[in-house]
């Protein structure tokens, strides 16, 4: 007398006959649910659970290893899109450029800051409550026909961002890289406010100088051949001096200093479970310092 065979089905698709078991949970799986494993096959859920349990590789600085500099692409695209917006509506530059303190008269013109100021004038810039200028100015660039460089302003900055940003992002990971970029941009704007509050400035140069400082600090931390890195840094500092009469050296220097401080923390905080928290706290501390410097300068300009 022949025995009746038992039909086994996939645990996810009960109507599909299956004779293969997951090597991890031992449940039956159909071809649609099979995933190749080191030995045999695993089901979808076990593969997903295994991926969660694997620790992701991290760099010396604590960043997750990335295969593509996505954030660098995004920053370049954002700068270019804003520039196209400037071409369509030039007033964007006047409204969102980094500007510490000027007076706008009834004729629409800008006048040197003085306090107290006549009633027909009104304050414009950071002293006028336009704090967003501290960051928005870093995403604007000179119109094609203005300034010493014109359209070369954005071209040079984006080429520099492409060359340096990819290297820095690969080592820091996206979160640390974004914090570095924004704090460098903010550091540049704050130094402009402190030393040249009446000068409108635009450009990603402060953030890029911060990336340059990061590149130098990272190379030293990794024990790289410093000959090439030192030449790069010498060129960056030389450009800082040469461009002093043509661009905002305050923005460049502020970005350089902020970027160096942030990356020194990234590079030399000891490894351990609290490294990320210490790095985040240091970035928050720098942000608070920059805010306090801004508040102090605004208070001094407006007579307290």
PDB file of C-alpha atoms in Angstrom:
ATOM      1  CA  UNK A   1       0.000   0.000   0.000  1.00  0.00           C
ATOM      2  CA  UNK A   2       1.618   3.302  -1.146  1.00  0.00           C
ATOM      3  CA  UNK A   3       1.870   6.201   1.316  1.00  0.00           C
ATOM      4  CA  UNK A   4       0.490   9.587   0.300  1.00  0.00           C
ATOM      5  CA  UNK A   5       3.293  12.205  -0.109  1.00  0.00           C
ATOM      6  CA  UNK A   6       3.012  15.492   1.792  1.00  0.00           C
ATOM      7  CA  UNK A   7       3.001  18.636  -0.358  1.00  0.00           C
ATOM      8  CA  UNK A   8       5.098  21.472   1.089  1.00  0.00           C
ATOM      9  CA  UNK A   9       4.517  25.114   0.132  1.00  0.00           C
ATOM     10  CA  UNK A  10       6.349  28.414   0.457  1.00  0.00           C
ATOM     11  CA  UNK A  11       5.743  30.138   3.782  1.00  0.00           C
ATOM     12  CA  UNK A  12       5.108  33.436   1.974  1.00  0.00           C
ATOM     13  CA  UNK A  13       3.173  31.987  -0.956  1.00  0.00           C
ATOM     14  CA  UNK A  14       1.027  29.129   0.376  1.00  0.00           C
ATOM     15  CA  UNK A  15      -0.235  28.193  -3.081  1.00  0.00           C
ATOM     16  CA  UNK A  16       3.251  27.623  -4.486  1.00  0.00           C
ATOM     17  CA  UNK A  17       4.755  24.172  -3.976  1.00  0.00           C
ATOM     18  CA  UNK A  18       8.286  24.251  -2.624  1.00  0.00           C
ATOM     19  CA  UNK A  19      10.928  21.724  -1.620  1.00  0.00           C
ATOM     20  CA  UNK A  20      13.783  24.090  -0.644  1.00  0.00           C
ATOM     21  CA  UNK A  21      14.326  25.293   2.921  1.00  0.00           C
ATOM     22  CA  UNK A  22      15.942  28.510   4.133  1.00  0.00           C
ATOM     23  CA  UNK A  23      19.303  27.564   5.631  1.00  0.00           C
ATOM     24  CA  UNK A  24      18.768  30.048   8.454  1.00  0.00           C
ATOM     25  CA  UNK A  25      15.142  29.610   9.605  1.00  0.00           C
ATOM     26  CA  UNK A  26      14.409  26.238   7.935  1.00  0.00           C
ATOM     27  CA  UNK A  27      11.157  27.428   6.361  1.00  0.00           C
ATOM     28  CA  UNK A  28      10.190  26.377   2.847  1.00  0.00           C
ATOM     29  CA  UNK A  29      10.766  29.023   0.185  1.00  0.00           C
ATOM     30  CA  UNK A  30       9.769  29.271  -3.472  1.00  0.00           C
ATOM     31  CA  UNK A  31      12.090  30.532  -6.243  1.00  0.00           C
ATOM     32  CA  UNK A  32      10.735  34.102  -5.858  1.00  0.00           C
ATOM     33  CA  UNK A  33      11.728  34.131  -2.189  1.00  0.00           C
ATOM     34  CA  UNK A  34      15.139  32.504  -2.565  1.00  0.00           C
ATOM     35  CA  UNK A  35      18.261  34.580  -2.036  1.00  0.00           C
ATOM     36  CA  UNK A  36      21.739  33.174  -2.637  1.00  0.00           C
ATOM     37  CA  UNK A  37      23.726  32.619   0.574  1.00  0.00           C
ATOM     38  CA  UNK A  38      27.218  31.349   1.342  1.00  0.00           C
ATOM     39  CA  UNK A  39      25.659  27.921   1.747  1.00  0.00           C
ATOM     40  CA  UNK A  40      22.323  27.181   0.084  1.00  0.00           C
ATOM     41  CA  UNK A  41      19.557  29.788   0.023  1.00  0.00           C
ATOM     42  CA  UNK A  42      17.939  32.116   2.533  1.00  0.00           C
ATOM     43  CA  UNK A  43      14.502  33.716   2.645  1.00  0.00           C
ATOM     44  CA  UNK A  44      13.910  37.429   2.208  1.00  0.00           C
ATOM     45  CA  UNK A  45      13.349  38.079   5.920  1.00  0.00           C
ATOM     46  CA  UNK A  46      16.519  36.306   7.011  1.00  0.00           C
ATOM     47  CA  UNK A  47      18.586  38.206   4.451  1.00  0.00           C
ATOM     48  CA  UNK A  48      17.115  41.488   5.685  1.00  0.00           C
ATOM     49  CA  UNK A  49      17.745  40.557   9.323  1.00  0.00           C
ATOM     50  CA  UNK A  50      21.315  39.542   8.525  1.00  0.00           C
ATOM     51  CA  UNK A  51      21.993  42.864   6.792  1.00  0.00           C
ATOM     52  CA  UNK A  52      20.837  44.743   9.903  1.00  0.00           C
ATOM     53  CA  UNK A  53      23.152  42.760  12.140  1.00  0.00           C
ATOM     54  CA  UNK A  54      26.263  43.497  10.056  1.00  0.00           C
ATOM     55  CA  UNK A  55      28.197  46.546  11.242  1.00  0.00           C
ATOM     56  CA  UNK A  56      28.702  49.062   8.475  1.00  0.00           C
ATOM     57  CA  UNK A  57      32.294  49.932   7.647  1.00  0.00           C
ATOM     58  CA  UNK A  58      33.466  53.339   8.864  1.00  0.00           C
ATOM     59  CA  UNK A  59      36.438  55.527   8.103  1.00  0.00           C
ATOM     60  CA  UNK A  60      39.103  56.717  10.548  1.00  0.00           C
ATOM     61  CA  UNK A  61      36.965  59.828  11.146  1.00  0.00           C
ATOM     62  CA  UNK A  62      33.808  57.886  11.985  1.00  0.00           C
ATOM     63  CA  UNK A  63      31.966  58.442   8.724  1.00  0.00           C
ATOM     64  CA  UNK A  64      30.166  55.693   6.882  1.00  0.00           C
ATOM     65  CA  UNK A  65      31.989  54.495   3.790  1.00  0.00           C
ATOM     66  CA  UNK A  66      30.239  55.859   0.704  1.00  0.00           C
ATOM     67  CA  UNK A  67      30.659  54.775  -2.890  1.00  0.00           C
ATOM     68  CA  UNK A  68      29.610  58.037  -4.531  1.00  0.00           C
ATOM     69  CA  UNK A  69      29.998  61.701  -3.467  1.00  0.00           C
ATOM     70  CA  UNK A  70      26.249  62.300  -3.594  1.00  0.00           C
ATOM     71  CA  UNK A  71      26.283  65.312  -1.284  1.00  0.00           C
ATOM     72  CA  UNK A  72      28.984  67.023  -3.348  1.00  0.00           C
ATOM     73  CA  UNK A  73      26.792  66.546  -6.418  1.00  0.00           C
ATOM     74  CA  UNK A  74      23.821  68.008  -4.529  1.00  0.00           C
ATOM     75  CA  UNK A  75      25.778  71.054  -3.337  1.00  0.00           C
ATOM     76  CA  UNK A  76      27.067  71.765  -6.841  1.00  0.00           C
ATOM     77  CA  UNK A  77      23.571  71.373  -8.300  1.00  0.00           C
ATOM     78  CA  UNK A  78      22.125  73.680  -5.633  1.00  0.00           C
ATOM     79  CA  UNK A  79      24.716  76.385  -6.335  1.00  0.00           C
ATOM     80  CA  UNK A  80      24.109  76.157 -10.080  1.00  0.00           C
ATOM     81  CA  UNK A  81      20.319  76.262  -9.679  1.00  0.00           C
ATOM     82  CA  UNK A  82      20.575  79.332  -7.448  1.00  0.00           C
ATOM     83  CA  UNK A  83      22.859  80.957 -10.015  1.00  0.00           C
ATOM     84  CA  UNK A  84      20.309  80.335 -12.755  1.00  0.00           C
ATOM     85  CA  UNK A  85      17.745  81.931 -10.462  1.00  0.00           C
ATOM     86  CA  UNK A  86      20.011  84.979 -10.143  1.00  0.00           C
ATOM     87  CA  UNK A  87      20.135  85.310 -13.925  1.00  0.00           C
ATOM     88  CA  UNK A  88      16.351  85.284 -14.121  1.00  0.00           C
ATOM     89  CA  UNK A  89      15.870  87.556 -11.106  1.00  0.00           C
ATOM     90  CA  UNK A  90      18.990  89.620 -10.267  1.00  0.00           C
ATOM     91  CA  UNK A  91      17.316  91.118  -7.168  1.00  0.00           C
ATOM     92  CA  UNK A  92      17.979  87.805  -5.398  1.00  0.00           C
ATOM     93  CA  UNK A  93      21.634  88.790  -4.955  1.00  0.00           C
ATOM     94  CA  UNK A  94      20.775  92.113  -3.352  1.00  0.00           C
ATOM     95  CA  UNK A  95      18.281  90.500  -0.976  1.00  0.00           C
ATOM     96  CA  UNK A  96      20.213  87.402   0.116  1.00  0.00           C
ATOM     97  CA  UNK A  97      23.926  88.280  -0.144  1.00  0.00           C
ATOM     98  CA  UNK A  98      25.871  88.237   3.115  1.00  0.00           C
ATOM     99  CA  UNK A  99      25.527  91.751   4.498  1.00  0.00           C
ATOM    100  CA  UNK A 100      26.200  92.833   8.043  1.00  0.00           C
ATOM    101  CA  UNK A 101      24.981  96.396   8.410  1.00  0.00           C
ATOM    102  CA  UNK A 102      23.970  99.100   5.944  1.00  0.00           C
ATOM    103  CA  UNK A 103      21.234 101.686   5.725  1.00  0.00           C
ATOM    104  CA  UNK A 104      18.713 101.745   2.919  1.00  0.00           C
ATOM    105  CA  UNK A 105      17.447 105.183   2.052  1.00  0.00           C
ATOM    106  CA  UNK A 106      14.079 106.248   0.641  1.00  0.00           C
ATOM    107  CA  UNK A 107      15.672 106.266  -2.833  1.00  0.00           C
ATOM    108  CA  UNK A 108      16.472 102.546  -2.522  1.00  0.00           C
ATOM    109  CA  UNK A 109      20.222 103.146  -2.291  1.00  0.00           C
ATOM    110  CA  UNK A 110      22.607 101.742   0.313  1.00  0.00           C
ATOM    111  CA  UNK A 111      24.401 104.053   2.738  1.00  0.00           C
ATOM    112  CA  UNK A 112      27.127 103.529   5.325  1.00  0.00           C
ATOM    113  CA  UNK A 113      25.934 102.282   8.664  1.00  0.00           C
ATOM    114  CA  UNK A 114      25.503 104.725  11.513  1.00  0.00           C
ATOM    115  CA  UNK A 115      23.601 104.464  14.739  1.00  0.00           C
ATOM    116  CA  UNK A 116      21.317 106.082  15.573  1.00  0.00           C
ATOM    117  CA  UNK A 117      20.134 106.656  12.006  1.00  0.00           C
ATOM    118  CA  UNK A 118      17.597 109.092  10.550  1.00  0.00           C
ATOM    119  CA  UNK A 119      13.942 108.021  10.611  1.00  0.00           C
ATOM    120  CA  UNK A 120      13.707 107.986   6.812  1.00  0.00           C
ATOM    121  CA  UNK A 121      16.412 105.273   6.716  1.00  0.00           C
ATOM    122  CA  UNK A 122      16.026 101.668   7.764  1.00  0.00           C
ATOM    123  CA  UNK A 123      18.532  99.014   8.767  1.00  0.00           C
ATOM    124  CA  UNK A 124      19.346  96.259   6.321  1.00  0.00           C
ATOM    125  CA  UNK A 125      21.423  93.135   6.690  1.00  0.00           C
ATOM    126  CA  UNK A 126      22.014  91.005   9.762  1.00  0.00           C
ATOM    127  CA  UNK A 127      21.446  94.059  12.005  1.00  0.00           C
ATOM    128  CA  UNK A 128      18.033  94.394  10.387  1.00  0.00           C
ATOM    129  CA  UNK A 129      17.042  90.892  11.456  1.00  0.00           C
ATOM    130  CA  UNK A 130      18.016  89.223   8.174  1.00  0.00           C
ATOM    131  CA  UNK A 131      20.003  86.440   9.833  1.00  0.00           C
ATOM    132  CA  UNK A 132      19.444  84.103   6.917  1.00  0.00           C
ATOM    133  CA  UNK A 133      22.058  86.103   4.988  1.00  0.00           C
ATOM    134  CA  UNK A 134      24.742  84.370   7.067  1.00  0.00           C
ATOM    135  CA  UNK A 135      24.114  81.201   5.045  1.00  0.00           C
ATOM    136  CA  UNK A 136      22.279  82.257   1.890  1.00  0.00           C
ATOM    137  CA  UNK A 137      25.237  84.357   0.766  1.00  0.00           C
ATOM    138  CA  UNK A 138      27.316  81.175   0.528  1.00  0.00           C
ATOM    139  CA  UNK A 139      25.032  79.857  -2.239  1.00  0.00           C
ATOM    140  CA  UNK A 140      25.119  83.028  -4.354  1.00  0.00           C
ATOM    141  CA  UNK A 141      27.768  84.120  -6.849  1.00  0.00           C
ATOM    142  CA  UNK A 142      28.697  87.201  -8.859  1.00  0.00           C
ATOM    143  CA  UNK A 143      26.545  87.838 -11.934  1.00  0.00           C
ATOM    144  CA  UNK A 144      28.327  87.289 -15.292  1.00  0.00           C
ATOM    145  CA  UNK A 145      29.059  90.961 -15.900  1.00  0.00           C
ATOM    146  CA  UNK A 146      29.920  92.105 -12.369  1.00  0.00           C
ATOM    147  CA  UNK A 147      33.066  92.128 -10.259  1.00  0.00           C
ATOM    148  CA  UNK A 148      36.568  91.103 -11.231  1.00  0.00           C
ATOM    149  CA  UNK A 149      35.705  87.506 -12.074  1.00  0.00           C
ATOM    150  CA  UNK A 150      32.116  87.550 -13.336  1.00  0.00           C
ATOM    151  CA  UNK A 151      30.973  84.093 -14.347  1.00  0.00           C
ATOM    152  CA  UNK A 152      34.427  82.694 -13.490  1.00  0.00           C
ATOM    153  CA  UNK A 153      33.461  83.182  -9.856  1.00  0.00           C
ATOM    154  CA  UNK A 154      31.014  80.300  -9.814  1.00  0.00           C
ATOM    155  CA  UNK A 155      33.048  78.234 -12.301  1.00  0.00           C
ATOM    156  CA  UNK A 156      36.188  78.324 -10.142  1.00  0.00           C
ATOM    157  CA  UNK A 157      34.249  77.624  -6.963  1.00  0.00           C
ATOM    158  CA  UNK A 158      32.367  74.667  -8.424  1.00  0.00           C
ATOM    159  CA  UNK A 159      35.529  73.150  -9.915  1.00  0.00           C
ATOM    160  CA  UNK A 160      37.199  73.482  -6.515  1.00  0.00           C
ATOM    161  CA  UNK A 161      34.174  71.971  -4.775  1.00  0.00           C
ATOM    162  CA  UNK A 162      34.228  69.058  -7.213  1.00  0.00           C
ATOM    163  CA  UNK A 163      37.941  68.378  -6.732  1.00  0.00           C
ATOM    164  CA  UNK A 164      38.136  68.750  -2.943  1.00  0.00           C
ATOM    165  CA  UNK A 165      34.611  67.838  -1.932  1.00  0.00           C
ATOM    166  CA  UNK A 166      34.732  64.311  -3.330  1.00  0.00           C
ATOM    167  CA  UNK A 167      37.854  63.485  -1.308  1.00  0.00           C
ATOM    168  CA  UNK A 168      36.565  64.998   1.927  1.00  0.00           C
ATOM    169  CA  UNK A 169      33.085  63.457   1.635  1.00  0.00           C
ATOM    170  CA  UNK A 170      34.553  59.992   1.059  1.00  0.00           C
ATOM    171  CA  UNK A 171      36.422  60.210   4.370  1.00  0.00           C
ATOM    172  CA  UNK A 172      33.901  62.025   6.552  1.00  0.00           C
ATOM    173  CA  UNK A 173      30.634  60.525   5.365  1.00  0.00           C
ATOM    174  CA  UNK A 174      27.674  62.673   4.406  1.00  0.00           C
ATOM    175  CA  UNK A 175      26.495  63.889   7.825  1.00  0.00           C
ATOM    176  CA  UNK A 176      29.916  65.064   9.024  1.00  0.00           C
ATOM    177  CA  UNK A 177      30.691  66.491   5.592  1.00  0.00           C
ATOM    178  CA  UNK A 178      27.496  68.558   5.535  1.00  0.00           C
ATOM    179  CA  UNK A 179      28.165  69.878   9.054  1.00  0.00           C
ATOM    180  CA  UNK A 180      31.701  70.829   8.002  1.00  0.00           C
ATOM    181  CA  UNK A 181      30.499  72.603   4.858  1.00  0.00           C
ATOM    182  CA  UNK A 182      27.766  74.623   6.579  1.00  0.00           C
ATOM    183  CA  UNK A 183      29.895  75.562   9.599  1.00  0.00           C
ATOM    184  CA  UNK A 184      32.722  76.681   7.287  1.00  0.00           C
ATOM    185  CA  UNK A 185      30.283  78.808   5.297  1.00  0.00           C
ATOM    186  CA  UNK A 186      28.889  80.265   8.521  1.00  0.00           C
ATOM    187  CA  UNK A 187      32.364  80.888   9.912  1.00  0.00           C
ATOM    188  CA  UNK A 188      33.256  82.884   6.821  1.00  0.00           C
ATOM    189  CA  UNK A 189      30.111  84.998   7.088  1.00  0.00           C
ATOM    190  CA  UNK A 190      30.625  85.690  10.782  1.00  0.00           C
ATOM    191  CA  UNK A 191      34.188  86.923  10.224  1.00  0.00           C
ATOM    192  CA  UNK A 192      32.864  89.213   7.466  1.00  0.00           C
ATOM    193  CA  UNK A 193      30.312  90.549   9.946  1.00  0.00           C
ATOM    194  CA  UNK A 194      32.980  91.123  12.586  1.00  0.00           C
ATOM    195  CA  UNK A 195      35.582  92.805  10.370  1.00  0.00           C
ATOM    196  CA  UNK A 196      33.714  94.221   7.365  1.00  0.00           C
ATOM    197  CA  UNK A 197      30.022  94.515   8.263  1.00  0.00           C
ATOM    198  CA  UNK A 198      29.301  97.022   5.502  1.00  0.00           C
ATOM    199  CA  UNK A 199      30.656  94.875   2.657  1.00  0.00           C
ATOM    200  CA  UNK A 200      28.185  92.670   0.780  1.00  0.00           C
ATOM    201  CA  UNK A 201      29.746  89.303  -0.064  1.00  0.00           C
ATOM    202  CA  UNK A 202      28.653  86.251  -2.042  1.00  0.00           C
ATOM    203  CA  UNK A 203      30.175  82.906  -2.913  1.00  0.00           C
ATOM    204  CA  UNK A 204      30.913  79.403  -1.699  1.00  0.00           C
ATOM    205  CA  UNK A 205      34.585  80.288  -1.160  1.00  0.00           C
ATOM    206  CA  UNK A 206      34.369  80.286   2.647  1.00  0.00           C
ATOM    207  CA  UNK A 207      32.954  76.759   2.645  1.00  0.00           C
ATOM    208  CA  UNK A 208      35.530  75.630   0.079  1.00  0.00           C
ATOM    209  CA  UNK A 209      38.405  77.057   2.135  1.00  0.00           C
ATOM    210  CA  UNK A 210      36.982  75.044   5.035  1.00  0.00           C
ATOM    211  CA  UNK A 211      37.116  71.922   2.874  1.00  0.00           C
ATOM    212  CA  UNK A 212      40.707  72.786   1.985  1.00  0.00           C
ATOM    213  CA  UNK A 213      41.620  72.943   5.669  1.00  0.00           C
ATOM    214  CA  UNK A 214      39.851  69.619   6.180  1.00  0.00           C
ATOM    215  CA  UNK A 215      41.828  68.036   3.359  1.00  0.00           C
ATOM    216  CA  UNK A 216      45.090  69.098   5.023  1.00  0.00           C
ATOM    217  CA  UNK A 217      44.099  67.896   8.516  1.00  0.00           C
ATOM    218  CA  UNK A 218      42.829  64.565   7.177  1.00  0.00           C
ATOM    219  CA  UNK A 219      46.014  63.961   5.203  1.00  0.00           C
ATOM    220  CA  UNK A 220      48.131  64.465   8.326  1.00  0.00           C
ATOM    221  CA  UNK A 221      45.859  62.202  10.363  1.00  0.00           C
ATOM    222  CA  UNK A 222      46.086  59.448   7.742  1.00  0.00           C
ATOM    223  CA  UNK A 223      49.859  59.732   7.423  1.00  0.00           C
ATOM    224  CA  UNK A 224      49.672  60.573   3.722  1.00  0.00           C
ATOM    225  CA  UNK A 225      52.592  61.844   1.656  1.00  0.00           C
ATOM    226  CA  UNK A 226      52.503  65.520   2.663  1.00  0.00           C
ATOM    227  CA  UNK A 227      54.558  66.895  -0.237  1.00  0.00           C
ATOM    228  CA  UNK A 228      51.538  67.189  -2.535  1.00  0.00           C
ATOM    229  CA  UNK A 229      49.251  68.236   0.307  1.00  0.00           C
ATOM    230  CA  UNK A 230      51.673  70.953   1.443  1.00  0.00           C
ATOM    231  CA  UNK A 231      51.850  72.346  -2.095  1.00  0.00           C
ATOM    232  CA  UNK A 232      48.073  72.417  -2.210  1.00  0.00           C
ATOM    233  CA  UNK A 233      47.873  74.213   1.140  1.00  0.00           C
ATOM    234  CA  UNK A 234      50.586  76.696   0.130  1.00  0.00           C
ATOM    235  CA  UNK A 235      48.615  77.475  -3.025  1.00  0.00           C
ATOM    236  CA  UNK A 236      45.433  77.948  -0.995  1.00  0.00           C
ATOM    237  CA  UNK A 237      47.123  80.367   1.407  1.00  0.00           C
ATOM    238  CA  UNK A 238      48.801  82.191  -1.476  1.00  0.00           C
ATOM    239  CA  UNK A 239      45.420  82.657  -3.122  1.00  0.00           C
ATOM    240  CA  UNK A 240      44.093  83.970   0.200  1.00  0.00           C
ATOM    241  CA  UNK A 241      46.781  86.681   0.126  1.00  0.00           C
ATOM    242  CA  UNK A 242      46.549  87.492  -3.584  1.00  0.00           C
ATOM    243  CA  UNK A 243      42.765  87.703  -3.567  1.00  0.00           C
ATOM    244  CA  UNK A 244      42.686  89.952  -0.501  1.00  0.00           C
ATOM    245  CA  UNK A 245      42.242  93.040  -2.663  1.00  0.00           C
ATOM    246  CA  UNK A 246      39.811  91.388  -5.066  1.00  0.00           C
ATOM    247  CA  UNK A 247      37.527  89.245  -2.908  1.00  0.00           C
ATOM    248  CA  UNK A 248      36.457  88.876   0.698  1.00  0.00           C
ATOM    249  CA  UNK A 249      39.559  87.615   2.482  1.00  0.00           C
ATOM    250  CA  UNK A 250      37.543  87.700   5.711  1.00  0.00           C
ATOM    251  CA  UNK A 251      35.132  85.107   4.319  1.00  0.00           C
ATOM    252  CA  UNK A 252      38.003  82.931   3.111  1.00  0.00           C
ATOM    253  CA  UNK A 253      39.871  83.099   6.423  1.00  0.00           C
ATOM    254  CA  UNK A 254      36.744  82.525   8.498  1.00  0.00           C
ATOM    255  CA  UNK A 255      35.876  79.423   6.480  1.00  0.00           C
ATOM    256  CA  UNK A 256      39.442  78.139   6.723  1.00  0.00           C
ATOM    257  CA  UNK A 257      39.543  78.497  10.504  1.00  0.00           C
ATOM    258  CA  UNK A 258      36.102  76.964  11.058  1.00  0.00           C
ATOM    259  CA  UNK A 259      36.894  74.043   8.761  1.00  0.00           C
ATOM    260  CA  UNK A 260      40.189  73.402  10.537  1.00  0.00           C
ATOM    261  CA  UNK A 261      38.553  73.380  13.985  1.00  0.00           C
ATOM    262  CA  UNK A 262      35.773  71.003  12.918  1.00  0.00           C
ATOM    263  CA  UNK A 263      38.128  68.567  11.196  1.00  0.00           C
ATOM    264  CA  UNK A 264      40.624  68.550  14.055  1.00  0.00           C
ATOM    265  CA  UNK A 265      37.796  67.332  16.280  1.00  0.00           C
ATOM    266  CA  UNK A 266      36.732  64.747  13.697  1.00  0.00           C
ATOM    267  CA  UNK A 267      40.307  63.503  13.341  1.00  0.00           C
ATOM    268  CA  UNK A 268      41.560  63.326  16.910  1.00  0.00           C
ATOM    269  CA  UNK A 269      38.605  62.407  19.107  1.00  0.00           C
ATOM    270  CA  UNK A 270      39.443  58.883  20.361  1.00  0.00           C
ATOM    271  CA  UNK A 271      37.507  55.995  18.887  1.00  0.00           C
ATOM    272  CA  UNK A 272      34.741  54.567  20.997  1.00  0.00           C
ATOM    273  CA  UNK A 273      30.964  54.429  21.385  1.00  0.00           C
ATOM    274  CA  UNK A 274      30.826  58.127  22.311  1.00  0.00           C
ATOM    275  CA  UNK A 275      32.968  59.443  19.477  1.00  0.00           C
ATOM    276  CA  UNK A 276      29.991  60.520  17.383  1.00  0.00           C
ATOM    277  CA  UNK A 277      28.405  62.308  20.334  1.00  0.00           C
ATOM    278  CA  UNK A 278      31.640  64.172  21.132  1.00  0.00           C
ATOM    279  CA  UNK A 279      32.034  65.223  17.494  1.00  0.00           C
ATOM    280  CA  UNK A 280      28.432  66.429  17.369  1.00  0.00           C
ATOM    281  CA  UNK A 281      28.864  68.331  20.645  1.00  0.00           C
ATOM    282  CA  UNK A 282      31.985  70.059  19.287  1.00  0.00           C
ATOM    283  CA  UNK A 283      30.118  71.129  16.143  1.00  0.00           C
ATOM    284  CA  UNK A 284      27.250  72.393  18.289  1.00  0.00           C
ATOM    285  CA  UNK A 285      29.747  74.272  20.459  1.00  0.00           C
ATOM    286  CA  UNK A 286      31.262  75.993  17.428  1.00  0.00           C
ATOM    287  CA  UNK A 287      27.786  76.890  16.196  1.00  0.00           C
ATOM    288  CA  UNK A 288      26.922  78.433  19.567  1.00  0.00           C
ATOM    289  CA  UNK A 289      30.187  80.399  19.548  1.00  0.00           C
ATOM    290  CA  UNK A 290      29.462  81.782  16.076  1.00  0.00           C
ATOM    291  CA  UNK A 291      25.935  82.745  17.140  1.00  0.00           C
ATOM    292  CA  UNK A 292      27.258  84.500  20.248  1.00  0.00           C
ATOM    293  CA  UNK A 293      29.822  86.412  18.174  1.00  0.00           C
ATOM    294  CA  UNK A 294      27.065  87.462  15.808  1.00  0.00           C
ATOM    295  CA  UNK A 295      24.776  88.599  18.610  1.00  0.00           C
ATOM    296  CA  UNK A 296      27.644  90.501  20.233  1.00  0.00           C
ATOM    297  CA  UNK A 297      28.520  92.318  17.011  1.00  0.00           C
ATOM    298  CA  UNK A 298      24.911  93.197  16.233  1.00  0.00           C
ATOM    299  CA  UNK A 299      24.479  94.486  19.769  1.00  0.00           C
ATOM    300  CA  UNK A 300      27.601  96.660  19.415  1.00  0.00           C
ATOM    301  CA  UNK A 301      26.442  98.051  16.069  1.00  0.00           C
ATOM    302  CA  UNK A 302      22.979  98.904  17.343  1.00  0.00           C
ATOM    303  CA  UNK A 303      24.111 100.492  20.585  1.00  0.00           C
ATOM    304  CA  UNK A 304      23.088  97.595  22.828  1.00  0.00           C
TER     305      UNK A 304
END
